[in-house]
């Protein structure tokens, strides 16, 4: 334990001296308990060349403010991102309405890729649907050996994509694609196919990404295919 400071002995009562001695014996106290400074009020008086507790308190509050500003920026960016996604989905809906007015003209996948701001779009059906779309590939069965597990209606898959899956989905001309979103088409117990979105950015469609936007896209395309939600 540090020897009592003779100056402090004259001005502090025993309890105050005990606090002072503890702080002298534990110089790292304020580093370990930084939040302490946001809960106390300290007058701003200090000798030249030293850092007062009030200055330390201001520093802690400044750090907290910076964290809040970063969090606010993240929320603003997320909001703007959601606005962009909604705008893309809106444009896709308008595109489908336009096709509906032109005698059910099939959608161009390149056009969908442009509207959705992705590098490639692929769509496949397990069998013909009430409204067959020429640009959709028709598969005999769900290629479960190539598609990831644990995805289906209402549960889009997002993740990185290897060469084998990439070539199967998008063909040999899209070997640069490294992340994919797979969206089931149809409804629970009535899945009719899927739509795949591919991007060269390996981290764009990452696990844990919010999928509400992708679910809405799947529902929209399902309606275009003539599917209706179960009663």
XYZ file of N, CA and C in Angstrom:
693
model
N 0.854 -1.202 0.000
C 0.000 0.000 0.000
C 0.881 1.241 0.000
N 0.467 2.304 -0.736
C 1.252 3.530 -0.781
C 1.228 4.216 0.571
N 2.329 4.894 0.883
C 2.352 5.696 2.102
C 1.390 6.861 1.948
N 0.775 7.249 3.049
C -0.198 8.319 2.994
C 0.461 9.613 2.534
N -0.209 10.281 1.648
C 0.257 11.573 1.163
C 0.088 12.592 2.286
N 1.166 13.217 2.758
C 1.060 14.133 3.895
C 0.131 15.297 3.622
N 0.069 15.728 2.357
C -0.836 16.826 2.035
C -2.283 16.410 2.197
N -2.583 15.177 1.749
C -3.944 14.680 1.831
C -4.357 14.385 3.258
N -3.400 13.970 4.115
C -3.724 13.629 5.499
C -4.325 14.815 6.214
N -3.848 16.015 5.864
C -4.306 17.211 6.562
C -5.713 17.635 6.138
N -6.158 17.206 4.945
C -7.420 17.733 4.426
C -8.507 16.675 4.270
N -8.165 15.408 4.393
C -9.140 14.345 4.184
C -9.510 13.682 5.497
N -10.777 13.324 5.617
C -11.169 12.531 6.777
C -10.780 11.081 6.505
N -10.869 10.185 7.485
C -10.411 8.803 7.298
C -11.044 8.097 6.103
N -12.351 8.268 5.888
C -12.998 7.591 4.763
C -12.480 8.128 3.436
N -12.320 9.449 3.349
C -11.797 10.043 2.131
C -10.357 9.609 1.892
N -9.575 9.512 2.979
C -8.190 9.079 2.845
C -8.118 7.643 2.344
N -9.068 6.809 2.808
C -9.097 5.416 2.354
C -9.360 5.347 0.851
N -10.274 6.194 0.382
C -10.552 6.237 -1.056
C -9.319 6.692 -1.818
N -8.669 7.749 -1.305
C -7.473 8.264 -1.970
C -6.373 7.217 -2.004
N -6.170 6.521 -0.883
C -5.142 5.484 -0.834
C -5.449 4.360 -1.820
N -6.727 4.000 -1.914
C -7.109 2.921 -2.842
C -6.793 3.320 -4.278
N -7.124 4.565 -4.630
C -6.862 5.018 -5.989
C -5.375 5.099 -6.274
N -4.594 5.500 -5.263
C -3.142 5.538 -5.449
C -2.572 4.142 -5.610
N -3.168 3.172 -4.907
C -2.705 1.787 -5.009
C -3.192 1.107 -6.284
N -4.216 1.657 -6.908
C -4.793 1.052 -8.119
C -4.890 2.116 -9.214
N -3.764 2.499 -9.791
C -3.768 3.564 -10.804
C -4.547 3.208 -12.073
N -4.835 1.908 -12.265
C -5.577 1.507 -13.458
C -7.085 1.466 -13.219
N -7.532 1.944 -12.056
C -8.956 1.879 -11.724
C -9.818 2.574 -12.779
N -9.393 3.772 -13.188
C -10.214 4.534 -14.114
C -10.185 3.954 -15.524
N -9.151 3.190 -15.847
C -9.107 2.519 -17.141
C -10.047 1.323 -17.154
N -10.093 0.613 -16.021
C -10.948 -0.573 -15.933
C -12.428 -0.214 -15.820
N -12.713 0.954 -15.268
C -14.104 1.343 -15.016
C -14.395 2.669 -15.708
N -14.269 2.646 -17.037
C -14.416 3.882 -17.809
C -15.820 4.466 -17.694
N -16.837 3.604 -17.585
C -18.211 4.115 -17.518
C -18.467 4.900 -16.244
N -17.555 4.771 -15.259
C -17.685 5.498 -14.001
C -17.758 7.000 -14.244
N -17.021 7.456 -15.281
C -16.928 8.895 -15.529
C -18.224 9.488 -16.052
N -19.070 8.647 -16.658
C -20.330 9.184 -17.173
C -21.380 9.301 -16.086
N -21.027 8.914 -14.845
C -22.003 8.907 -13.755
C -21.644 9.871 -12.618
N -20.518 10.565 -12.713
C -20.110 11.464 -11.631
C -19.896 12.870 -12.166
N -19.961 13.844 -11.279
C -19.711 15.239 -11.624
C -18.456 15.704 -10.896
N -17.516 16.249 -11.649
C -16.224 16.633 -11.082
C -15.894 18.050 -11.523
N -15.523 18.947 -10.601
C -15.152 20.317 -10.991
C -13.890 20.322 -11.835
N -13.831 21.249 -12.770
C -12.712 21.297 -13.706
C -11.601 22.195 -13.157
N -10.833 21.674 -12.203
C -9.657 22.373 -11.679
C -8.496 21.403 -11.695
N -7.371 21.792 -12.271
C -6.243 20.882 -12.390
C -4.946 21.665 -12.504
N -3.836 21.089 -11.999
C -2.517 21.705 -12.180
C -2.092 21.616 -13.634
N -1.204 22.487 -14.023
C -0.696 22.480 -15.388
C 0.031 21.169 -15.668
N -0.219 20.605 -16.879
C 0.477 19.394 -17.281
C -0.177 18.114 -16.819
N -1.337 18.171 -16.186
C -2.032 16.960 -15.746
C -3.386 16.869 -16.437
N -3.969 15.677 -16.408
C -5.286 15.441 -16.994
C -6.305 15.301 -15.886
N -7.287 16.152 -15.887
C -8.292 16.104 -14.832
C -9.298 14.999 -15.093
N -10.028 14.647 -14.053
C -11.079 13.653 -14.209
C -12.174 14.159 -15.135
N -12.437 15.444 -15.101
C -13.468 15.986 -15.980
C -13.055 15.855 -17.439
N -11.751 16.043 -17.716
C -11.278 15.854 -19.087
C -11.381 14.394 -19.497
N -11.082 13.518 -18.542
C -11.236 12.089 -18.830
C -12.709 11.757 -19.067
N -13.578 12.369 -18.288
C -15.010 12.153 -18.460
C -15.462 12.625 -19.839
N -14.983 13.787 -20.250
C -15.323 14.306 -21.570
C -14.834 13.360 -22.659
N -13.637 12.805 -22.456
C -13.093 11.867 -23.436
C -13.976 10.628 -23.549
N -14.431 10.101 -22.403
C -15.311 8.932 -22.413
C -16.618 9.260 -23.126
N -17.198 10.413 -22.810
C -18.446 10.814 -23.456
C -18.254 11.011 -24.957
N -17.083 11.525 -25.335
C -16.794 11.703 -26.753
C -16.743 10.345 -27.461
N -16.108 9.362 -26.816
C -16.050 8.026 -27.394
C -17.450 7.422 -27.525
N -18.270 7.608 -26.482
C -19.637 7.102 -26.546
C -20.415 7.781 -27.668
N -20.193 9.068 -27.835
C -20.867 9.807 -28.896
C -20.442 9.302 -30.267
N -19.151 8.999 -30.416
C -18.662 8.473 -31.686
C -19.293 7.124 -32.005
N -19.454 6.286 -30.966
C -20.106 4.991 -31.176
C -21.556 5.178 -31.614
N -22.245 6.124 -30.967
C -23.635 6.392 -31.336
C -23.730 6.942 -32.758
N -22.774 7.790 -33.129
C -22.771 8.340 -34.482
C -22.541 7.239 -35.512
N -21.616 6.313 -35.193
C -21.376 5.198 -36.114
C -22.627 4.340 -36.249
N -23.291 4.083 -35.111
C -24.511 3.276 -35.149
C -25.599 3.977 -35.950
N -25.722 5.289 -35.765
C -26.709 6.055 -36.519
C -26.407 6.009 -38.010
N -25.126 6.118 -38.352
C -24.732 6.031 -39.760
C -25.087 4.673 -40.341
N -24.846 3.615 -39.560
C -25.197 2.270 -40.015
C -26.698 2.149 -40.263
N -27.499 2.702 -39.346
C -28.952 2.637 -39.506
C -29.414 3.426 -40.730
N -28.793 4.594 -40.943
C -29.146 5.400 -42.113
C -28.779 4.662 -43.391
N -27.581 4.062 -43.413
C -27.154 3.302 -44.591
C -28.087 2.127 -44.842
N -28.491 1.443 -43.752
C -29.408 0.308 -43.896
C -30.751 0.775 -44.454
N -31.221 1.928 -43.964
C -32.478 2.466 -44.471
C -32.400 2.811 -45.950
N -31.284 3.419 -46.348
C -31.109 3.746 -47.757
C -31.012 2.476 -48.595
N -30.336 1.461 -48.042
C -30.249 0.192 -48.751
C -31.616 -0.435 -48.944
N -32.451 -0.378 -47.903
C -33.807 -0.918 -48.016
C -34.621 -0.152 -49.052
N -34.422 1.162 -49.092
C -35.122 1.966 -50.100
C -34.720 1.538 -51.507
N -33.430 1.263 -51.697
C -32.968 0.822 -53.019
C -33.579 -0.528 -53.388
N -33.657 -1.435 -52.405
C -34.237 -2.753 -52.672
C -35.714 -2.639 -53.034
N -36.435 -1.803 -52.304
C -37.855 -1.609 -52.597
C -38.050 -0.997 -53.978
N -37.171 -0.075 -54.336
C -37.261 0.542 -55.659
C -37.031 -0.498 -56.750
N -36.067 -1.392 -56.555
C -35.809 -2.445 -57.544
C -37.002 -3.380 -57.665
N -37.563 -3.762 -56.517
C -38.715 -4.656 -56.533
C -39.901 -3.986 -57.227
N -40.066 -2.707 -56.996
C -41.141 -1.952 -57.648
C -40.954 -1.954 -59.159
N -39.725 -1.757 -59.610
C -39.457 -1.739 -61.049
C -39.709 -3.107 -61.669
N -39.373 -4.168 -60.942
C -39.652 -5.518 -61.444
C -41.157 -5.728 -61.573
N -41.918 -5.281 -60.566
C -43.374 -5.418 -60.621
C -43.948 -4.669 -61.825
N -43.452 -3.456 -62.074
C -43.912 -2.691 -63.233
C -43.552 -3.401 -64.535
N -42.381 -4.015 -64.556
C -41.949 -4.749 -65.752
C -42.883 -5.922 -66.026
N -43.238 -6.661 -64.973
C -44.151 -7.788 -65.148
C -45.535 -7.311 -65.604
N -45.992 -6.183 -65.076
C -47.278 -5.633 -65.514
C -47.228 -5.245 -66.987
N -46.101 -4.697 -67.394
C -45.931 -4.335 -68.803
C -45.996 -5.573 -69.684
N -45.354 -6.662 -69.242
C -45.390 -7.907 -70.006
C -46.807 -8.460 -70.070
N -47.541 -8.313 -68.974
C -48.921 -8.797 -68.930
C -49.776 -8.090 -69.981
N -49.456 -6.841 -70.235
C -50.231 -6.062 -71.200
C -49.793 -6.304 -72.640
N -48.688 -7.040 -72.814
C -48.197 -7.342 -74.163
C -48.366 -8.825 -74.449
N -49.552 -9.339 -74.115
C -49.919 -10.717 -74.436
C -48.978 -11.738 -73.801
N -48.708 -11.536 -72.513
C -47.932 -12.500 -71.723
C -46.554 -12.771 -72.331
N -45.944 -11.742 -72.845
C -44.591 -11.888 -73.379
C -43.651 -12.344 -72.266
N -42.810 -13.366 -72.504
C -41.936 -13.872 -71.435
C -40.891 -12.839 -71.027
N -40.546 -12.799 -69.750
C -39.550 -11.822 -69.290
C -38.152 -12.174 -69.771
N -37.371 -11.173 -70.059
C -35.972 -11.376 -70.424
C -35.141 -11.399 -69.149
N -34.383 -12.474 -68.958
C -33.604 -12.601 -67.732
C -32.540 -11.517 -67.636
N -32.005 -11.097 -68.781
C -31.031 -10.010 -68.756
C -31.668 -8.721 -68.242
N -32.924 -8.511 -68.608
C -33.642 -7.332 -68.127
C -33.863 -7.423 -66.620
N -34.222 -8.609 -66.134
C -34.406 -8.794 -64.694
C -33.098 -8.552 -63.949
N -31.991 -9.035 -64.517
C -30.689 -8.828 -63.879
C -30.386 -7.339 -63.762
N -30.713 -6.590 -64.801
C -30.476 -5.148 -64.772
C -31.362 -4.466 -63.734
N -32.636 -4.849 -63.684
C -33.562 -4.236 -62.731
C -33.193 -4.558 -61.292
N -32.660 -5.760 -61.070
C -32.308 -6.195 -59.718
C -30.872 -5.845 -59.344
N -30.120 -5.265 -60.287
C -28.724 -4.870 -60.048
C -27.860 -6.060 -59.661
N -28.020 -7.177 -60.382
C -27.166 -8.347 -60.194
C -26.493 -8.654 -61.524
N -25.516 -9.557 -61.495
C -24.762 -9.862 -62.709
C -25.455 -10.880 -63.600
N -26.273 -11.745 -63.018
C -26.959 -12.761 -63.815
C -28.182 -13.270 -63.071
N -29.183 -13.678 -63.845
C -30.400 -14.283 -63.297
C -30.657 -15.584 -64.032
N -30.993 -16.618 -63.295
C -31.371 -17.897 -63.881
C -32.658 -18.350 -63.215
N -33.568 -18.930 -63.966
C -34.825 -19.412 -63.401
C -35.120 -20.798 -63.941
N -35.640 -21.649 -63.084
C -35.935 -23.026 -63.479
C -37.235 -23.481 -62.836
N -37.925 -24.372 -63.530
C -39.170 -24.953 -63.035
C -39.023 -26.463 -63.017
N -39.710 -27.107 -62.063
C -39.659 -28.571 -62.012
C -40.527 -29.159 -63.119
N -41.570 -28.441 -63.508
C -42.472 -28.883 -64.571
C -43.182 -27.657 -65.112
N -43.988 -27.854 -66.133
C -44.713 -26.727 -66.703
C -45.732 -26.197 -65.704
N -45.924 -24.901 -65.754
C -46.849 -24.235 -64.839
C -48.064 -23.742 -65.621
N -49.108 -23.265 -64.917
C -50.271 -22.741 -65.639
C -49.900 -21.687 -66.678
N -48.891 -20.914 -66.405
C -48.425 -19.917 -67.378
C -46.958 -20.190 -67.657
N -46.688 -20.961 -68.697
C -45.320 -21.341 -69.009
C -44.532 -20.138 -69.530
N -43.352 -19.927 -68.991
C -42.494 -18.834 -69.434
C -41.320 -19.413 -70.212
N -41.127 -18.939 -71.425
C -40.135 -19.528 -72.309
C -38.716 -19.382 -71.788
N -38.453 -18.334 -71.043
C -37.088 -18.107 -70.582
C -36.741 -18.927 -69.342
N -37.699 -19.666 -68.795
C -37.440 -20.519 -67.638
C -37.039 -21.911 -68.121
N -35.984 -22.435 -67.557
C -35.595 -23.811 -67.856
C -36.547 -24.763 -67.149
N -36.885 -25.858 -67.791
C -37.752 -26.867 -67.180
C -36.893 -28.065 -66.812
N -36.854 -28.387 -65.533
C -36.069 -29.507 -65.029
C -36.999 -30.644 -64.640
N -36.519 -31.874 -64.796
C -37.350 -33.030 -64.464
C -37.588 -33.145 -62.971
N -36.609 -32.747 -62.192
C -36.743 -32.849 -60.736
C -35.809 -31.842 -60.089
N -36.017 -31.627 -58.828
C -35.167 -30.711 -58.059
C -33.758 -31.294 -57.957
N -32.736 -30.625 -58.498
C -31.363 -31.160 -58.467
C -30.743 -31.036 -57.082
N -31.225 -31.841 -56.154
C -30.820 -31.710 -54.754
C -29.339 -31.975 -54.543
N -28.711 -32.732 -55.435
C -27.292 -33.030 -55.254
C -26.417 -31.798 -55.469
N -26.921 -30.831 -56.206
C -26.139 -29.632 -56.494
C -26.591 -28.426 -55.683
N -27.859 -28.372 -55.346
C -28.366 -27.217 -54.615
C -28.136 -27.386 -53.127
N -27.908 -26.299 -52.408
C -27.648 -26.371 -50.966
C -28.845 -26.932 -50.203
N -28.562 -27.536 -49.064
C -29.625 -28.036 -48.191
C -30.256 -26.879 -47.425
N -31.360 -27.178 -46.777
C -32.014 -26.242 -45.849
C -32.434 -24.938 -46.529
N -33.017 -25.042 -47.673
C -33.601 -23.869 -48.293
C -34.856 -24.322 -49.014
N -35.755 -23.410 -49.200
C -37.010 -23.735 -49.856
C -37.947 -22.552 -49.766
N -39.219 -22.803 -49.949
C -40.201 -21.731 -49.944
C -40.155 -20.954 -48.635
N -39.983 -19.659 -48.744
C -39.917 -18.811 -47.561
C -38.560 -18.773 -46.899
N -37.605 -19.540 -47.427
C -36.270 -19.589 -46.822
C -35.211 -19.509 -47.918
N -34.998 -18.347 -48.502
C -33.975 -18.206 -49.539
C -32.592 -18.576 -49.013
N -31.768 -19.060 -49.924
C -30.384 -19.396 -49.575
C -29.478 -18.286 -50.079
N -28.552 -17.854 -49.241
C -27.544 -16.872 -49.632
C -26.172 -17.409 -49.240
N -25.221 -17.361 -50.154
C -23.889 -17.839 -49.818
C -22.957 -17.797 -51.015
N -21.739 -18.225 -50.767
C -20.746 -18.272 -51.842
C -21.048 -19.445 -52.771
N -20.554 -19.345 -53.993
C -20.876 -20.334 -55.009
C -19.605 -20.831 -55.678
N -19.435 -22.145 -55.694
C -18.289 -22.750 -56.347
C -18.510 -22.893 -57.844
N -17.481 -23.350 -58.538
C -17.551 -23.464 -59.995
C -18.612 -24.456 -60.452
N -18.743 -25.592 -59.746
C -19.692 -26.623 -60.179
C -21.122 -26.114 -60.141
N -21.516 -25.552 -59.002
C -22.870 -25.011 -58.886
C -23.057 -23.821 -59.813
N -22.029 -22.982 -59.925
C -22.134 -21.811 -60.784
C -22.358 -22.178 -62.238
N -21.619 -23.171 -62.729
C -21.783 -23.587 -64.124
C -23.139 -24.237 -64.340
N -23.602 -25.020 -63.342
C -24.905 -25.670 -63.470
C -26.028 -24.638 -63.530
N -25.911 -23.603 -62.724
C -26.984 -22.614 -62.663
C -26.919 -21.612 -63.805
N -25.739 -21.073 -64.061
C -25.632 -19.933 -64.967
C -24.905 -20.235 -66.277
N -24.337 -21.428 -66.398
C -23.652 -21.772 -67.626
C -22.184 -21.378 -67.617
N -21.453 -21.857 -68.605
C -20.006 -21.665 -68.654
C -19.610 -20.212 -68.897
N -20.511 -19.409 -69.418
C -20.142 -18.013 -69.723
C -20.193 -17.110 -68.499
N -20.606 -17.663 -67.358
C -20.670 -16.857 -66.135
C -19.758 -17.447 -65.060
N -18.521 -17.740 -65.435
C -17.591 -18.366 -64.487
C -17.075 -17.394 -63.433
N -17.366 -16.108 -63.597
C -16.870 -15.116 -62.645
C -17.804 -14.923 -61.456
N -18.950 -15.557 -61.450
C -19.917 -15.381 -60.363
C -19.465 -16.138 -59.126
N -19.529 -15.481 -57.971
C -19.003 -16.093 -56.751
C -19.980 -16.103 -55.579
N -21.117 -15.421 -55.697
C -22.126 -15.525 -54.638
C -23.494 -15.632 -55.286
N -24.409 -16.299 -54.588
C -25.704 -16.596 -55.188
C -26.809 -16.489 -54.146
N -27.980 -16.102 -54.614
C -29.202 -16.163 -53.810
C -30.170 -17.069 -54.548
N -30.654 -18.098 -53.864
C -31.617 -19.035 -54.441
C -32.971 -18.803 -53.786
N -33.970 -18.554 -54.605
C -35.302 -18.223 -54.102
C -36.291 -19.229 -54.662
N -36.927 -19.992 -53.790
C -37.909 -20.976 -54.232
C -39.154 -20.274 -54.758
N -39.758 -20.859 -55.785
C -40.984 -20.325 -56.364
C -42.151 -21.228 -56.004
N -43.298 -20.635 -55.789
C -44.462 -21.398 -55.365
C -44.773 -21.098 -53.917
N -45.333 -22.073 -53.249
C -45.729 -21.912 -51.859
C -45.454 -23.212 -51.123
N -45.467 -23.210 -49.798
C -45.200 -24.438 -49.036
C -46.037 -25.605 -49.550
N -45.364 -26.728 -49.752
C -45.985 -27.950 -50.289
C -46.439 -27.786 -51.735
N -46.055 -26.694 -52.373
C -46.416 -26.489 -53.776
C -45.296 -25.755 -54.494
N -44.068 -26.168 -54.237
C -42.905 -25.532 -54.849
C -42.807 -25.945 -56.309
N -42.607 -24.981 -57.199
C -42.591 -25.275 -58.628
C -41.237 -25.022 -59.273
N -40.314 -24.420 -58.572
C -39.015 -24.143 -59.154
C -38.253 -23.138 -58.319
N -37.329 -22.442 -58.950
C -36.554 -21.439 -58.214
C -35.999 -20.407 -59.175
N -35.595 -19.298 -58.619
C -34.893 -18.262 -59.359
C -33.573 -18.015 -58.647
N -32.498 -17.882 -59.407
C -31.160 -17.695 -58.845
C -30.602 -16.346 -59.290
N -30.045 -15.621 -58.334
C -29.390 -14.344 -58.610
C -27.903 -14.509 -58.349
N -27.067 -14.149 -59.310
C -25.628 -14.324 -59.160
C -24.867 -13.015 -59.230
N -23.810 -12.933 -58.429
C -22.948 -11.751 -58.419
C -21.488 -12.171 -58.341
N -20.618 -11.360 -58.935
C -19.188 -11.646 -58.868
C -18.625 -11.392 -57.474
N -19.236 -10.494 -56.733
C -18.797 -10.194 -55.366
C -19.065 -11.403 -54.472
N -18.015 -12.052 -53.936
C -18.224 -13.263 -53.133
C -18.924 -13.016 -51.809
N -18.966 -11.769 -51.362
C -19.552 -11.470 -50.055
C -20.903 -10.761 -50.141
N -21.432 -10.590 -51.341
C -22.696 -9.855 -51.452
C -23.857 -10.666 -50.875
N -24.070 -11.860 -51.412
C -25.102 -12.749 -50.870
C -24.437 -13.640 -49.830
N -24.388 -13.159 -48.613
C -23.688 -13.885 -47.555
C -24.696 -14.495 -46.584
N -24.314 -15.593 -45.927
C -25.198 -16.190 -44.921
C -25.562 -15.160 -43.853
N -26.806 -15.174 -43.434
C -27.257 -14.226 -42.427
C -27.825 -12.945 -43.009
N -27.735 -12.804 -44.333
C -28.280 -11.615 -44.982
C -29.800 -11.612 -44.843
N -30.383 -10.449 -44.602
C -31.834 -10.347 -44.514
C -32.494 -10.805 -45.811
N -33.545 -11.609 -45.711
C -34.132 -12.224 -46.900
C -35.561 -11.762 -47.188
N -36.054 -10.765 -46.476
C -37.428 -10.314 -46.714
C -37.608 -9.850 -48.155
N -36.640 -9.110 -48.657
C -36.691 -8.631 -50.041
C -36.712 -9.805 -51.014
N -35.902 -10.828 -50.762
C -35.861 -11.991 -51.638
C -37.170 -12.766 -51.579
N -37.753 -12.872 -50.385
C -39.052 -13.536 -50.260
C -40.113 -12.824 -51.089
N -40.110 -11.491 -51.036
C -41.096 -10.722 -51.803
C -40.903 -10.932 -53.300
N -39.655 -11.013 -53.723
C -39.382 -11.266 -55.133
C -39.914 -12.638 -55.537
N -39.693 -13.644 -54.691
C -40.202 -14.982 -54.979
C -41.716 -15.010 -55.080
N -42.398 -14.296 -54.189
C -43.860 -14.241 -54.226
C -44.343 -13.569 -55.505
N -43.648 -12.508 -55.909
C -44.031 -11.781 -57.115
C -43.900 -12.664 -58.352
N -42.770 -13.343 -58.486
C -42.564 -14.214 -59.643
C -43.549 -15.377 -59.607
N -43.863 -15.891 -58.419
C -44.810 -17.000 -58.301
C -46.182 -16.599 -58.828
N -46.606 -15.374 -58.530
C -47.892 -14.892 -59.038
C -47.852 -14.779 -60.556
N -46.725 -14.322 -61.099
C -46.581 -14.223 -62.547
C -46.695 -15.601 -63.187
N -46.231 -16.622 -62.480
C -46.301 -17.988 -62.999
C -47.702 -18.579 -62.895
N -48.622 -17.841 -62.307
C -49.972 -18.355 -62.178
C -50.235 -19.064 -60.876
N -49.246 -19.049 -59.974
C -49.437 -19.675 -58.672
C -50.202 -18.713 -57.775
N -50.982 -19.259 -56.875
C -51.717 -18.450 -55.917
C -51.455 -18.984 -54.522
N -51.373 -18.099 -53.536
C -51.149 -18.583 -52.171
C -52.300 -19.456 -51.714
N -51.997 -20.480 -50.883
C -53.061 -21.354 -50.399
C -54.062 -20.580 -49.561
N -55.321 -20.985 -49.640
C -56.386 -20.304 -48.892
C -56.197 -20.501 -47.404
